[in-house]
Amino acid sequence: MIDTIIFDFGDVFINLDPKATANALQKLGLKEWNRELDTLNKSYEIGKIDELAFIEGIQKHTTSTDLVTIREAWNAILLDFPLYRLEFLQMISSKYRLFLLSNTDATHIDKFEHKVGQSFARDFYSCFEKVYFSFEIGQRKPDENTYKYIINNHNLVPKKTLFVDDKLENIEGAKKVGLQTWHLNPKEEDVTSLIEKLNNY
């Protein structure tokens, strides 16, 4: 019997378009997203470097574009957050312990909060017992310790806890620590269909 749900954020609640950022950066002269940039991104996602260092790191691979333009390109991935998903969360928040666990960075969260507005963001965050962003806790999925961190902090029972994510590697990491999982396919499924699925766990 599930009593707790840990949700991912991107492509679960807020819609994403990774190609939008790739295309925007390409227009700024970025030839490819290489290993150096991937390492830079992961360092930023766990708060090891600040926004300026991250944006400047990308700048080196572009045609000397200004930092504000690069930041805008980086945020192009963020699309809409449908209201019905917030209403779904508000509905189930009285029945389950809810947590948010997202691999994200300060730039994206700042953009999200400005995009939807303070009231919407506050209503969203208030649905959760605790919100965990990778850049704040210094660790990211699918590292097993990231899941254990939440489990231990809140005395969760893994077999009674459902983890929802759109990325398979994050689902596999959650399974290793005994969590129940739902690998959501954002192209075919919506998080609101969880109501029907909960009977199967």
mmCIF file of C-alpha atoms in Angstrom:
data_model
loop_
_atom_site.group_PDB
_atom_site.id
_atom_site.type_symbol
_atom_site.label_atom_id
_atom_site.label_comp_id
_atom_site.label_asym_id
_atom_site.label_seq_id
_atom_site.Cartn_x
_atom_site.Cartn_y
_atom_site.Cartn_z
ATOM 1 C CA MET A 1 0.000 0.000 0.000
ATOM 2 C CA ILE A 2 1.589 3.269 -1.158
ATOM 3 C CA ASP A 3 1.580 6.104 1.395
ATOM 4 C CA THR A 4 4.332 8.300 -0.079
ATOM 5 C CA ILE A 5 5.114 9.579 -3.595
ATOM 6 C CA ILE A 6 8.367 11.163 -4.776
ATOM 7 C CA PHE A 7 7.940 13.073 -8.025
ATOM 8 C CA ASP A 8 10.404 14.281 -10.621
ATOM 9 C CA PHE A 9 9.728 17.795 -11.964
ATOM 10 C CA GLY A 10 10.672 18.195 -15.639
ATOM 11 C CA ASP A 11 8.371 16.450 -18.134
ATOM 12 C CA VAL A 12 6.279 15.263 -15.204
ATOM 13 C CA PHE A 13 4.788 18.607 -14.152
ATOM 14 C CA ILE A 14 6.443 21.238 -16.337
ATOM 15 C CA ASN A 15 6.685 20.417 -20.048
ATOM 16 C CA LEU A 16 10.162 20.501 -21.566
ATOM 17 C CA ASP A 17 11.633 20.908 -25.030
ATOM 18 C CA PRO A 18 15.345 19.940 -24.910
ATOM 19 C CA LYS A 19 15.649 20.598 -28.640
ATOM 20 C CA ALA A 20 14.730 24.251 -28.068
ATOM 21 C CA THR A 21 17.852 24.793 -25.964
ATOM 22 C CA ALA A 22 20.015 22.754 -28.355
ATOM 23 C CA ASN A 23 18.760 24.796 -31.307
ATOM 24 C CA ALA A 24 19.167 28.103 -29.484
ATOM 25 C CA LEU A 25 22.756 27.291 -28.503
ATOM 26 C CA GLN A 26 23.525 26.083 -32.007
ATOM 27 C CA LYS A 27 22.449 29.469 -33.342
ATOM 28 C CA LEU A 28 24.952 31.011 -30.947
ATOM 29 C CA GLY A 29 27.761 28.982 -32.485
ATOM 30 C CA LEU A 30 27.826 25.908 -30.253
ATOM 31 C CA LYS A 31 28.839 23.032 -32.523
ATOM 32 C CA GLU A 32 28.063 20.141 -30.184
ATOM 33 C CA TRP A 33 27.238 19.354 -26.573
ATOM 34 C CA ASN A 34 30.524 17.625 -25.653
ATOM 35 C CA ARG A 35 31.840 15.845 -22.578
ATOM 36 C CA GLU A 36 33.344 19.024 -21.158
ATOM 37 C CA LEU A 37 29.962 20.770 -21.263
ATOM 38 C CA ASP A 38 28.232 17.710 -19.816
ATOM 39 C CA THR A 39 30.639 17.727 -16.864
ATOM 40 C CA LEU A 40 30.109 21.481 -16.473
ATOM 41 C CA ASN A 41 26.332 20.986 -16.444
ATOM 42 C CA LYS A 42 26.489 18.242 -13.810
ATOM 43 C CA SER A 43 28.752 20.407 -11.632
ATOM 44 C CA TYR A 44 26.193 23.206 -11.840
ATOM 45 C CA GLU A 45 23.328 20.807 -11.103
ATOM 46 C CA ILE A 46 24.903 19.828 -7.785
ATOM 47 C CA GLY A 47 25.843 23.383 -6.861
ATOM 48 C CA LYS A 48 29.610 22.961 -7.224
ATOM 49 C CA ILE A 49 29.825 26.038 -9.440
ATOM 50 C CA ASP A 50 27.678 29.174 -9.610
ATOM 51 C CA GLU A 51 25.599 30.474 -12.503
ATOM 52 C CA LEU A 52 28.267 32.849 -13.759
ATOM 53 C CA ALA A 53 30.881 30.084 -14.002
ATOM 54 C CA PHE A 54 28.373 27.854 -15.800
ATOM 55 C CA ILE A 55 27.260 30.458 -18.344
ATOM 56 C CA GLU A 56 30.868 31.532 -18.952
ATOM 57 C CA GLY A 57 31.757 27.875 -19.454
ATOM 58 C CA ILE A 58 29.184 27.630 -22.236
ATOM 59 C CA GLN A 59 30.296 30.994 -23.642
ATOM 60 C CA LYS A 60 33.739 29.556 -24.457
ATOM 61 C CA HIS A 61 32.075 27.205 -26.940
ATOM 62 C CA THR A 62 30.004 29.917 -28.643
ATOM 63 C CA THR A 63 30.866 32.827 -30.891
ATOM 64 C CA SER A 64 31.492 35.238 -27.988
ATOM 65 C CA THR A 65 27.773 35.693 -27.240
ATOM 66 C CA ASP A 66 26.812 37.830 -24.265
ATOM 67 C CA LEU A 67 25.897 36.021 -21.049
ATOM 68 C CA VAL A 68 22.242 37.135 -20.962
ATOM 69 C CA THR A 69 21.613 35.645 -24.416
ATOM 70 C CA ILE A 70 23.244 32.361 -23.379
ATOM 71 C CA ARG A 71 21.083 32.272 -20.241
ATOM 72 C CA GLU A 72 17.969 32.767 -22.365
ATOM 73 C CA ALA A 73 19.057 29.943 -24.673
ATOM 74 C CA TRP A 74 19.639 27.673 -21.670
ATOM 75 C CA ASN A 75 16.128 28.402 -20.408
ATOM 76 C CA ALA A 76 14.487 27.752 -23.785
ATOM 77 C CA ILE A 77 13.874 24.157 -22.640
ATOM 78 C CA LEU A 78 11.173 25.289 -20.195
ATOM 79 C CA LEU A 79 7.646 25.254 -21.598
ATOM 80 C CA ASP A 80 4.252 25.422 -19.873
ATOM 81 C CA PHE A 81 3.000 24.009 -16.577
ATOM 82 C CA PRO A 82 -0.682 23.064 -17.077
ATOM 83 C CA LEU A 83 -2.949 24.154 -14.234
ATOM 84 C CA TYR A 84 -4.728 20.790 -14.130
ATOM 85 C CA ARG A 85 -1.501 19.150 -12.945
ATOM 86 C CA LEU A 86 -1.296 21.528 -10.008
ATOM 87 C CA GLU A 87 -4.942 20.788 -9.197
ATOM 88 C CA PHE A 88 -4.163 17.059 -9.342
ATOM 89 C CA LEU A 89 -1.334 17.548 -6.846
ATOM 90 C CA GLN A 90 -3.521 19.572 -4.531
ATOM 91 C CA MET A 91 -6.117 16.821 -4.643
ATOM 92 C CA ILE A 92 -3.753 13.990 -3.669
ATOM 93 C CA SER A 93 -1.689 15.988 -1.168
ATOM 94 C CA SER A 94 -4.182 15.218 1.581
ATOM 95 C CA LYS A 95 -3.975 11.460 0.921
ATOM 96 C CA TYR A 96 -0.227 10.919 0.464
ATOM 97 C CA ARG A 97 3.076 12.265 1.713
ATOM 98 C CA LEU A 98 4.510 14.055 -1.321
ATOM 99 C CA PHE A 99 8.089 15.003 -2.165
ATOM 100 C CA LEU A 100 9.739 16.603 -5.179
ATOM 101 C CA LEU A 101 13.183 15.423 -6.313
ATOM 102 C CA SER A 102 14.645 17.121 -9.367
ATOM 103 C CA ASN A 103 18.004 17.235 -11.109
ATOM 104 C CA THR A 104 17.984 20.936 -11.904
ATOM 105 C CA ASP A 105 19.922 24.159 -11.540
ATOM 106 C CA ALA A 106 19.347 27.604 -10.064
ATOM 107 C CA THR A 107 18.908 29.179 -13.505
ATOM 108 C CA HIS A 108 16.033 26.908 -14.489
ATOM 109 C CA ILE A 109 14.264 27.234 -11.144
ATOM 110 C CA ASP A 110 14.571 31.020 -11.217
ATOM 111 C CA LYS A 111 13.105 31.053 -14.736
ATOM 112 C CA PHE A 112 10.295 28.663 -13.763
ATOM 113 C CA GLU A 113 9.257 30.811 -10.801
ATOM 114 C CA HIS A 114 9.239 33.973 -12.918
ATOM 115 C CA LYS A 115 7.415 32.229 -15.759
ATOM 116 C CA VAL A 116 4.492 30.900 -13.698
ATOM 117 C CA GLY A 117 4.476 33.671 -11.094
ATOM 118 C CA GLN A 118 5.056 33.659 -7.342
ATOM 119 C CA SER A 119 1.529 32.597 -6.426
ATOM 120 C CA PHE A 120 1.523 29.544 -8.718
ATOM 121 C CA ALA A 121 5.025 28.507 -7.654
ATOM 122 C CA ARG A 122 4.104 28.853 -3.983
ATOM 123 C CA ASP A 123 0.947 26.787 -4.467
ATOM 124 C CA PHE A 124 3.004 24.121 -6.247
ATOM 125 C CA TYR A 125 5.734 23.913 -3.612
ATOM 126 C CA SER A 126 3.185 23.848 -0.787
ATOM 127 C CA CYS A 127 1.815 20.529 -2.084
ATOM 128 C CA PHE A 128 5.026 18.842 -0.966
ATOM 129 C CA GLU A 129 6.276 17.965 2.476
ATOM 130 C CA LYS A 130 9.727 18.877 1.160
ATOM 131 C CA VAL A 131 11.195 19.978 -2.176
ATOM 132 C CA TYR A 132 14.624 18.646 -3.117
ATOM 133 C CA PHE A 133 16.600 20.280 -5.930
ATOM 134 C CA SER A 134 19.951 18.735 -6.833
ATOM 135 C CA PHE A 135 21.761 22.088 -6.801
ATOM 136 C CA GLU A 136 20.648 22.647 -3.196
ATOM 137 C CA ILE A 137 21.422 19.197 -1.788
ATOM 138 C CA GLY A 138 24.692 18.660 -3.692
ATOM 139 C CA GLN A 139 23.713 15.339 -5.218
ATOM 140 C CA ARG A 140 21.673 14.107 -8.144
ATOM 141 C CA LYS A 141 19.793 11.122 -9.499
ATOM 142 C CA PRO A 142 20.491 8.314 -10.278
ATOM 143 C CA ASP A 143 23.071 8.183 -7.450
ATOM 144 C CA GLU A 144 21.637 5.779 -4.865
ATOM 145 C CA ASN A 145 22.674 8.106 -2.038
ATOM 146 C CA THR A 146 20.299 10.767 -3.399
ATOM 147 C CA TYR A 147 17.293 8.511 -2.817
ATOM 148 C CA LYS A 148 18.655 7.308 0.525
ATOM 149 C CA TYR A 149 19.033 10.936 1.583
ATOM 150 C CA ILE A 150 15.284 11.507 1.294
ATOM 151 C CA ILE A 151 14.356 8.087 2.683
ATOM 152 C CA ASN A 152 16.512 8.618 5.779
ATOM 153 C CA ASN A 153 15.523 12.260 6.284
ATOM 154 C CA HIS A 154 11.848 11.382 6.444
ATOM 155 C CA ASN A 155 11.887 7.793 7.716
ATOM 156 C CA LEU A 156 10.227 6.539 4.537
ATOM 157 C CA VAL A 157 9.455 2.881 3.923
ATOM 158 C CA PRO A 158 10.758 2.167 0.377
ATOM 159 C CA LYS A 159 8.181 -0.524 -0.443
ATOM 160 C CA LYS A 160 5.410 1.949 0.498
ATOM 161 C CA THR A 161 7.010 4.784 -1.487
ATOM 162 C CA LEU A 162 6.401 5.351 -5.187
ATOM 163 C CA PHE A 163 9.001 7.173 -7.287
ATOM 164 C CA VAL A 164 7.809 8.827 -10.517
ATOM 165 C CA ASP A 165 10.302 9.902 -13.205
ATOM 166 C CA ASP A 166 10.504 10.130 -16.990
ATOM 167 C CA LYS A 167 14.148 8.988 -17.239
ATOM 168 C CA LEU A 168 14.933 5.274 -17.135
ATOM 169 C CA GLU A 169 18.324 5.683 -15.432
ATOM 170 C CA ASN A 170 16.635 7.494 -12.536
ATOM 171 C CA ILE A 171 14.028 4.755 -12.265
ATOM 172 C CA GLU A 172 16.772 2.095 -12.160
ATOM 173 C CA GLY A 173 18.568 4.001 -9.405
ATOM 174 C CA ALA A 174 15.368 4.166 -7.364
ATOM 175 C CA LYS A 175 14.767 0.437 -7.776
ATOM 176 C CA LYS A 176 18.210 -0.293 -6.314
ATOM 177 C CA VAL A 177 17.169 1.215 -2.988
ATOM 178 C CA GLY A 178 13.849 -0.657 -2.983
ATOM 179 C CA LEU A 179 11.466 2.089 -4.075
ATOM 180 C CA GLN A 180 8.327 1.308 -6.055
ATOM 181 C CA THR A 181 8.546 3.033 -9.447
ATOM 182 C CA TRP A 182 6.578 4.404 -12.373
ATOM 183 C CA HIS A 183 8.567 5.195 -15.505
ATOM 184 C CA LEU A 184 6.339 7.877 -16.996
ATOM 185 C CA ASN A 185 6.464 8.384 -20.773
ATOM 186 C CA PRO A 186 5.581 12.074 -21.269
ATOM 187 C CA LYS A 187 4.797 11.541 -24.950
ATOM 188 C CA GLU A 188 2.054 9.038 -24.176
ATOM 189 C CA GLU A 189 1.114 9.498 -20.505
ATOM 190 C CA ASP A 190 0.221 12.260 -18.092
ATOM 191 C CA VAL A 191 1.071 12.312 -14.410
ATOM 192 C CA THR A 192 -2.631 12.759 -13.601
ATOM 193 C CA SER A 193 -3.287 9.167 -14.714
ATOM 194 C CA LEU A 194 -1.460 8.102 -11.555
ATOM 195 C CA ILE A 195 -4.821 7.922 -9.776
ATOM 196 C CA GLU A 196 -5.733 4.766 -11.706
ATOM 197 C CA LYS A 197 -2.236 3.278 -11.419
ATOM 198 C CA LEU A 198 -2.009 3.563 -7.637
ATOM 199 C CA ASN A 199 -4.358 0.593 -7.280
ATOM 200 C CA ASN A 200 -1.695 -1.602 -8.886
ATOM 201 C CA TYR A 201 1.007 -0.883 -6.295
#
